[in-house]
Coordinates of C-alpha atoms and ligand atoms in Angstrom, one line a residue:
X190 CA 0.0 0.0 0.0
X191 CA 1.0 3.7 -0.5
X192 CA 1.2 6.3 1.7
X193 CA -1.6 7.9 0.1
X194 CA -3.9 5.0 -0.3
X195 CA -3.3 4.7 3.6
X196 CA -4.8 8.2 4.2
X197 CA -7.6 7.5 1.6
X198 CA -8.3 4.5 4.2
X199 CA -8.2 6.4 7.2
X200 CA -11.0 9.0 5.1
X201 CA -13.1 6.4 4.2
X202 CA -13.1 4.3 7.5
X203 CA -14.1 7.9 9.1
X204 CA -16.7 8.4 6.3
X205 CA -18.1 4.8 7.8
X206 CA -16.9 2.6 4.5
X207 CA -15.9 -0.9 4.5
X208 CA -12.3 -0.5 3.3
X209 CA -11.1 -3.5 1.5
X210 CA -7.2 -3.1 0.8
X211 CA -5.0 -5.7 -1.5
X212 CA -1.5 -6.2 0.1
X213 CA 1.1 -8.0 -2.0
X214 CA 2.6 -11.3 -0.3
X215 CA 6.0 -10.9 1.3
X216 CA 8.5 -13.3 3.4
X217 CA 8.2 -10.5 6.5
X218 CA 4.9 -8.6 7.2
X219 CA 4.9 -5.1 6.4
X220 CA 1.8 -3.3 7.7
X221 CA 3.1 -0.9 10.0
X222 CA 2.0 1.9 8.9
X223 CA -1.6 0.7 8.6
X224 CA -2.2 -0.4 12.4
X225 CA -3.4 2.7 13.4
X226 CA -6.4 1.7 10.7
X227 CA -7.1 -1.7 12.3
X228 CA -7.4 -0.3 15.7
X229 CA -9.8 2.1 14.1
X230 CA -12.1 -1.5 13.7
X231 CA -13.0 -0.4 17.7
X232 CA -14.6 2.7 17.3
X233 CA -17.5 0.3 15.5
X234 CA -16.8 3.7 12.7
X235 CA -16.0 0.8 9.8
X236 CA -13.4 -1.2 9.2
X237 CA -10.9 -2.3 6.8
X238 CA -10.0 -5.7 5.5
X239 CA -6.5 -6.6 3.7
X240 CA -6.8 -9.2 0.3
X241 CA -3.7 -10.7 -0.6
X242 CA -2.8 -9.8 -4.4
X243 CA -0.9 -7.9 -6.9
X244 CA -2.0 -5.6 -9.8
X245 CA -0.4 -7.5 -12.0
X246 CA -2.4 -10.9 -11.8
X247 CA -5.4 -10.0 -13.2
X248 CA -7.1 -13.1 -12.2
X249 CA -6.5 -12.8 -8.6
X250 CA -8.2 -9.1 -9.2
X251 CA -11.4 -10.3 -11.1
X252 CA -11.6 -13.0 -8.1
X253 CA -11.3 -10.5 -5.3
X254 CA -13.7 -7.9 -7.0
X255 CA -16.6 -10.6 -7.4
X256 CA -16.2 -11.3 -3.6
X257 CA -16.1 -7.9 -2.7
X258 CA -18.5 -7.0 -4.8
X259 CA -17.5 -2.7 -4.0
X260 CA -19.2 0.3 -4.9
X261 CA -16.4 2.5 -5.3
X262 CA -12.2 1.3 -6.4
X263 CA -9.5 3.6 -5.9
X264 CA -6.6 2.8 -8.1
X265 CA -3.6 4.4 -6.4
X266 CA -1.2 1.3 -7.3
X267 CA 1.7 2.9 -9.6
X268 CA 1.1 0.0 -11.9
X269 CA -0.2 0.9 -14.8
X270 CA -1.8 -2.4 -16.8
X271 CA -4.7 -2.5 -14.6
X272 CA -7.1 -2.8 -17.6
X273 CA -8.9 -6.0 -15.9
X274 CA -11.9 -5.9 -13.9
X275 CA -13.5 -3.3 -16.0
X276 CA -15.0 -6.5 -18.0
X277 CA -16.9 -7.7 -15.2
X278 CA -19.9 -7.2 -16.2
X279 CA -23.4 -7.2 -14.0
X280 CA -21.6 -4.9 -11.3
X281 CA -19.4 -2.8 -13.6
X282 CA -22.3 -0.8 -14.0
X283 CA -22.7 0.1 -10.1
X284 CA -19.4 0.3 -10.0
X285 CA -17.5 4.0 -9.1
X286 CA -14.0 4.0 -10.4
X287 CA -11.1 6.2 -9.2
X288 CA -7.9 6.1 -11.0
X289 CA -4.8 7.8 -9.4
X290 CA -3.2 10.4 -12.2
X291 CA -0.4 12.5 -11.9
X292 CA 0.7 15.9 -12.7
X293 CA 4.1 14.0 -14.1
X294 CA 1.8 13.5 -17.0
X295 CA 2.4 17.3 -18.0
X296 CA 6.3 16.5 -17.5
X297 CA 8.0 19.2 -19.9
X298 CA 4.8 21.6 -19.0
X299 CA 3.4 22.6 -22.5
X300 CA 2.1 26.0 -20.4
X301 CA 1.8 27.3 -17.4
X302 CA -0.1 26.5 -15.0
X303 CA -1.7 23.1 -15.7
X304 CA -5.0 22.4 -15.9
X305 CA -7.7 19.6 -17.3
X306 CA -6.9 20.9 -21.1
X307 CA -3.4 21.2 -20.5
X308 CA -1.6 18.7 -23.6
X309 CA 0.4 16.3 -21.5
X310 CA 4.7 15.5 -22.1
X311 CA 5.2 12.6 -19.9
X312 CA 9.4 12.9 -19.2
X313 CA 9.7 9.6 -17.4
X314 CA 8.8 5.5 -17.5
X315 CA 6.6 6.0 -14.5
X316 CA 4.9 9.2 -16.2
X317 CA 4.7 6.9 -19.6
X318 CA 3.0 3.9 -18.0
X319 CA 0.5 6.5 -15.9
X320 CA -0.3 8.1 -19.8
X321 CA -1.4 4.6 -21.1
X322 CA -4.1 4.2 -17.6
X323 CA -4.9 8.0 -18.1
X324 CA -6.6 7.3 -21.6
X325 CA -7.7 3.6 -21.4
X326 CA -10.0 5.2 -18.1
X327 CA -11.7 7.7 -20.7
X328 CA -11.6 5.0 -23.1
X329 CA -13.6 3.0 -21.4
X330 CA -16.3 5.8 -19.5
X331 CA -17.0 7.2 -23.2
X332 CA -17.4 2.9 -24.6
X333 CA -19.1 1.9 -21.7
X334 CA -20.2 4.5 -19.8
X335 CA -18.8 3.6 -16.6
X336 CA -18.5 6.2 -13.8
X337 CA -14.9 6.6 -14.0
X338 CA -12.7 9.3 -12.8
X339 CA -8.9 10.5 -13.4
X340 CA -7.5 12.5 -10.4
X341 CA -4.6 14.3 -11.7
X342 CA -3.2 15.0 -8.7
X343 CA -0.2 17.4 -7.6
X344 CA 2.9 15.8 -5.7
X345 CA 1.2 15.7 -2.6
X346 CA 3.0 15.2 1.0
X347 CA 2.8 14.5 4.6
X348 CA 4.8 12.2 7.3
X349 CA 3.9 9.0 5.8
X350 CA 5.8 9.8 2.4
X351 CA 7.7 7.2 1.3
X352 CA 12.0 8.4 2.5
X353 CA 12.9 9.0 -0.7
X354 CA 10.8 11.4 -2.2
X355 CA 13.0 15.0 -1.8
X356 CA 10.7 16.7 1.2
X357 CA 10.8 13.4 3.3
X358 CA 14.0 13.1 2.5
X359 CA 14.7 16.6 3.8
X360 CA 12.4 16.8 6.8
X361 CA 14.0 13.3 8.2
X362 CA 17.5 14.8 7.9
X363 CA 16.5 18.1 9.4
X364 CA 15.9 15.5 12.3
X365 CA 18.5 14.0 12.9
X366 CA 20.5 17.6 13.1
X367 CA 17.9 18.8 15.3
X368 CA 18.7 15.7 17.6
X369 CA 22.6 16.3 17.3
X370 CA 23.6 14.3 14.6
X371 CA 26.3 16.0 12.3
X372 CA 25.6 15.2 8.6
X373 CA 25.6 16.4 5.6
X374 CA 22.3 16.3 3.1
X375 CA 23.3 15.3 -0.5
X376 CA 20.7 16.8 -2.9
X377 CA 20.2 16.7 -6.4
X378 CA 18.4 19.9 -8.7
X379 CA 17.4 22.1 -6.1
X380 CA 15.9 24.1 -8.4
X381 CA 13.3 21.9 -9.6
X382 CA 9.6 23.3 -8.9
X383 CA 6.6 21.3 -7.3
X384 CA 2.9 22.2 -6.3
X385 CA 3.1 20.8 -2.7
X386 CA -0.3 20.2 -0.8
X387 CA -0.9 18.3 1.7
X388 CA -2.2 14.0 1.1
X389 CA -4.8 14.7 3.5
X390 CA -6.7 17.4 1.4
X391 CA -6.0 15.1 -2.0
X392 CA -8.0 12.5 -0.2
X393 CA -10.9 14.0 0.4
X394 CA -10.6 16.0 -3.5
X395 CA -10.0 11.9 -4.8
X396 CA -13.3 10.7 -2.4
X397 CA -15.7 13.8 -3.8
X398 CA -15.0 12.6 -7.7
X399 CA -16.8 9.6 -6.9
X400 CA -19.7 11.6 -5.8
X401 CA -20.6 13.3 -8.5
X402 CA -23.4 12.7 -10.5
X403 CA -21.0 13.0 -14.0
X404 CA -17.8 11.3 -14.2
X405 CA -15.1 13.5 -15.2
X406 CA -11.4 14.7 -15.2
X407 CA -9.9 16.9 -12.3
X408 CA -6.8 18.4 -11.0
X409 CA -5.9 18.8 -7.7
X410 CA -3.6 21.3 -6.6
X411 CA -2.5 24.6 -4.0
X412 CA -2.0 26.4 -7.3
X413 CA 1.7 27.8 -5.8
X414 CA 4.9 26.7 -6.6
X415 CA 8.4 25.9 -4.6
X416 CA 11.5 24.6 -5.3
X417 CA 13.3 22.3 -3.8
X418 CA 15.6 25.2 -2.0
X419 CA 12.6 26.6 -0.5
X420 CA 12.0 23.6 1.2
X421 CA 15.1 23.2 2.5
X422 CA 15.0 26.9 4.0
X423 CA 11.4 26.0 5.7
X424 CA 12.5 23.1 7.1
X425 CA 15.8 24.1 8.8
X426 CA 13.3 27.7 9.8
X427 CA 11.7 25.2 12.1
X428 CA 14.7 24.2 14.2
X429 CA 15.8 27.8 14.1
X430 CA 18.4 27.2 11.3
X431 CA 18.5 29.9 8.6
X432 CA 20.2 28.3 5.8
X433 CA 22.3 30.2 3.1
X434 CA 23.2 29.4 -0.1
X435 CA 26.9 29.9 -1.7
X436 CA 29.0 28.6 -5.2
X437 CA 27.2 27.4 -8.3
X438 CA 26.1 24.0 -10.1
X439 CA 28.0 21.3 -8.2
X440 CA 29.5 23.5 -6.1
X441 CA 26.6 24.9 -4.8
X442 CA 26.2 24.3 -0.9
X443 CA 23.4 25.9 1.5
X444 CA 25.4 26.6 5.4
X445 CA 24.6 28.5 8.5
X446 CA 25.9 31.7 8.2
X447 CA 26.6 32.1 12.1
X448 CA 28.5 28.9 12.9
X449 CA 29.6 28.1 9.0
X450 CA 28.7 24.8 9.6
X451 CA 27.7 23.4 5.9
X452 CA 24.3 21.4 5.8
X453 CA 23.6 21.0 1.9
X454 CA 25.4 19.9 -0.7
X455 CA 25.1 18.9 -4.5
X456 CA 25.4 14.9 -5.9
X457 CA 24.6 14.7 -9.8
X458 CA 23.7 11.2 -8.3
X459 CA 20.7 12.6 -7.8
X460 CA 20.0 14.6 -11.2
X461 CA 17.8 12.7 -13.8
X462 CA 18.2 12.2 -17.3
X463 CA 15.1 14.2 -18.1
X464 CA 14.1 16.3 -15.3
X465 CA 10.3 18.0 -14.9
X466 CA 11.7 21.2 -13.9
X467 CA 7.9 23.0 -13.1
X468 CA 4.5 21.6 -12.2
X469 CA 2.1 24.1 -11.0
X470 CA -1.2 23.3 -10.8
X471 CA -4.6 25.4 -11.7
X472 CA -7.5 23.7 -9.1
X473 CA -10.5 26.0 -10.6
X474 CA -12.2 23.0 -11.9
X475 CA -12.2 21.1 -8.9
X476 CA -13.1 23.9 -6.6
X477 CA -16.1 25.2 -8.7
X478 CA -17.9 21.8 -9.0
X479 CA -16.3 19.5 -6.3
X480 CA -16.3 22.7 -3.7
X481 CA -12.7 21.3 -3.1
X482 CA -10.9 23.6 -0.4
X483 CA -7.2 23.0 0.3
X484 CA -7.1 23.2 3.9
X485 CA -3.6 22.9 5.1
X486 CA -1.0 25.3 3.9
X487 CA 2.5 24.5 2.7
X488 CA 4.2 26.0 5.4
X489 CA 1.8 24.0 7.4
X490 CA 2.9 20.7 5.7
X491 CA 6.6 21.5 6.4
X492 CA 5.9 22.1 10.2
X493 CA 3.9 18.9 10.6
X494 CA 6.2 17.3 8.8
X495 CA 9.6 18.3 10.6
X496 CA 7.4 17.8 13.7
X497 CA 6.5 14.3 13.4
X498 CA 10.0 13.5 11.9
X499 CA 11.3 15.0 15.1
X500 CA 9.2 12.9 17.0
X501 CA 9.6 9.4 15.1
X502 CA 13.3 10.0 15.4
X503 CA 13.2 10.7 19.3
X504 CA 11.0 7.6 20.2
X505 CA 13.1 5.0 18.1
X506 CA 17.1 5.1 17.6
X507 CA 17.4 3.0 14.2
X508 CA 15.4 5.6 12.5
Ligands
GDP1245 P1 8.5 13.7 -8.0 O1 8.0 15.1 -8.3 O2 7.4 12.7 -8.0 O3 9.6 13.3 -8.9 O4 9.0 13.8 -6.5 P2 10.4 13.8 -5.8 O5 10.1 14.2 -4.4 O6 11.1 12.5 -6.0 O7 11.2 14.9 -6.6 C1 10.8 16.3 -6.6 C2 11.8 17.1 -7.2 O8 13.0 17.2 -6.4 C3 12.4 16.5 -8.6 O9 12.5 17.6 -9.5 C4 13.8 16.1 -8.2 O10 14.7 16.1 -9.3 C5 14.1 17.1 -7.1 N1 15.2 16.6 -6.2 C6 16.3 17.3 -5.9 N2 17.1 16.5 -5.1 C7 16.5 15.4 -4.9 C8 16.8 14.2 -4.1 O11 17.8 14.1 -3.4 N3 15.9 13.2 -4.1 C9 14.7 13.3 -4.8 N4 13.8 12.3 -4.8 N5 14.4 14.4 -5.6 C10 15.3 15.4 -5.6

C-alpha cells in the first residue's frame, strides 16, 4: 500500500466505508504503517480488510472484485496495466472508479499553470506507464459508460511519504540535526519546482469525484509553486536554522551563516536524465464543481512534517 492509499483509508473508514485493501505477499509482514487503521475496527466507525494480491495478476483481481463486490475502487497502485476488472460485467455498471493520475503527466509543462486541457509530455517511465491508464479510463467511461474518474493530482506530501521522495528526504534529515547528529544532506536539482499540498486534502478531493453525478477529469492542486531550495529553508526555519546558499552548479552548498557549519550539498547522483523542472497546478475546476478547499497550507505541511520527523526519530534510535 502507499502512503496515500493509507490516508484515503483512514478517510473512508471515518466516512463509515468498509475498506477492502489488496496487500502484495511478502516473506516479512509489512503493515506498520496501517495499524493505526485496524485499531480504528474499535470505534465500530468501519473497518478495513487486507486481500492478498498484486495488480499484475489479473485473475486474482477479477476474483477478489466478485467477492467484494465494492461500490467504489481507488486505483492508487503505480502500476499501470490495470485494464482488468472493468470487463466484469453485472456490477461494472454500479461500479464507481477512481484512477490515481499525476501531474508527471504534463512532464516538460506545455504551459503554465496546468490544468484539465493542459496537452500532456510525460518525461519519465513512470509518467509513460501513468499516460497509457490516463486514456484507457476515458476510453472506457466514453465505450461503456462507466462512472470513472482521473484525479490528476499534484505531488502531494505528509509524514507518511515514502524516504525518498525530496521533502521526506529533507524533513528526516532536518531531524536527525535537530537531535545532534552532524551530517551532511546530499541533494540533487534544487531548483526543480513542485505544487506541494498536503495527502490529507488530496483525499478527500479523490473521495468527492466519486460523488458526482457525472464522471469527469480533475486536478488537484494549491496552485503555488516551490523549489526544492525553499523547502530546505522551511525546514531548517523550524529548528531555528537559517540556511544560506553559496557557489554554483556542483559546487553549490546551503550553510549557516553564524556557525559556517555546511548542511547542503550537490550529488549529480541525484540529477535525472530528463528532469520535470515545473509543475504548478490550476484547481478551478475542482473547486467550482467538487467545492474542493485546500485546507492545510505549505508552510503547514513542512511544520507537521519536521514535527513528526522529530518525534519518530526521538522515540526509536534506528530511525
Ligand atoms: P516527483 O516530483 O514525483 O519526482 O517527487 P520527488 O520528491 O522524488 O522529486 C521532486 C523534485 O525534487 C524533482 O524535480 C527532483 O529532481 C528534485 N530533487 C532534488 N534533489 C532530490 C533528491 O535528493 N531526491 C529526490 N527524490 N528528488 C530530488
Amino acid at each position: 500500500m502507499t502512503s496515500t492509499e493509507n490516508t484515503e483509508n483512514q478517510l473512508l473508514i471515518s466516512k463509515g466505508y468498509m475498506v477492502h485493501g489488496i496487500i502484495r505477499r511478502s516473506s516479512s509482514f509489512n503493515t506498520s504503517r496501517i495499524e493505526h487503521l485496524y485499531q480504528d475496527q474499535h470505534t465500530g466507525k468501519g473497518k478495513m480488510i487486507l486481500h492478498y494480491g498484486d495488480l499484475t495478476d489479473s485473475t486474482n483481481l477479477v476474483s477478489i472484485i466478485s467477492k467484494v463486490n465494492p461500490t467504489e475502487i481507488y486505483n492508487l497502485g503505480a502500476q499501470s496495466h490495470v485494464k482488468v476488472s472493468f470487463d466484469m460485467s453485472e456490477y461494472t455498471a454500479n461500479v464507481r472508479f477512481y484512477q490515481a493520475s499525476t501531474s508527471e503527466l504534463y512532464g516538460k509543462v506545455q504551459e503554465v499553470p496546468q490544468s484539465e486541457t493542459t496537452p500532456f509530455y510525460p518525461r519519465s517511465p513512470y509518467a509513460l506507464a501513468k499516460q497509457f491508464a490516463y486514456w484507457i479510463l476515458v476510453n472506457y467511461r466514453e465505450a461503456y459508460n462507466m462512472y470513472a474518474c482521473n484525479g490528476i493530482l499534484f505531488n502531494h506530501e505528509s509524514p507518511r511519504r515514502g524516504p525518498t521522495f525530496v521533502t521526506r528526504k529533507i524533513t528526516r534529515f532536518v531531524a536527525r540535526i535537530a537531535l545532534g547528529h552532524k551530517e551532511v544532506l546530499y541533494l540533487g536539482n534544487i531548483y526543480a519546482q513542485r505544487d506541494w499540498g498536503h495527502a490529507k486534502d488530496y483525499v478527500e478531493g479523490m473521495w468527492l469525484m466519486l460523488q458526482q453525478d457525472k464522471p469527469e477529469d480533475y486536478v488537484l492542486a494549491t496552485g503555488e509553486t516551490h523549489p526544492v531550495r525553499e523547502f530546505v529553508e522551511k525546514s531548517f526555519k523550524e529548528i531555528n536554522i537559517d540556511i544560506k546558499w553559496r557557489g554554483e552548479g556542483l559546487d553549490e552548498e546551503g550553510y549557516e551563516e553564524k556557525t559556517g557549519i555546511v548542511y547542503v550539498k550537490i550529488d549529480p547522483k541525484y540529477f535525472r536524465p530528463t528532469e520535470v523542472d515545473l509543475l504548478l497546478g490550476n484547481p478551478a475546476k475542482a473547486k467550482k464543481e467538487l467545492k474542493w478547499e485546500i485546507k492545510i497550507s505549505f508552510n503547514d505541511l513542512v511544520k507537521e512534517m519536521v514535527a513528526k520527523d522529530i518525534e519518530y526519530l526521538k522515540n526509536n534510535d534506528q530511525y
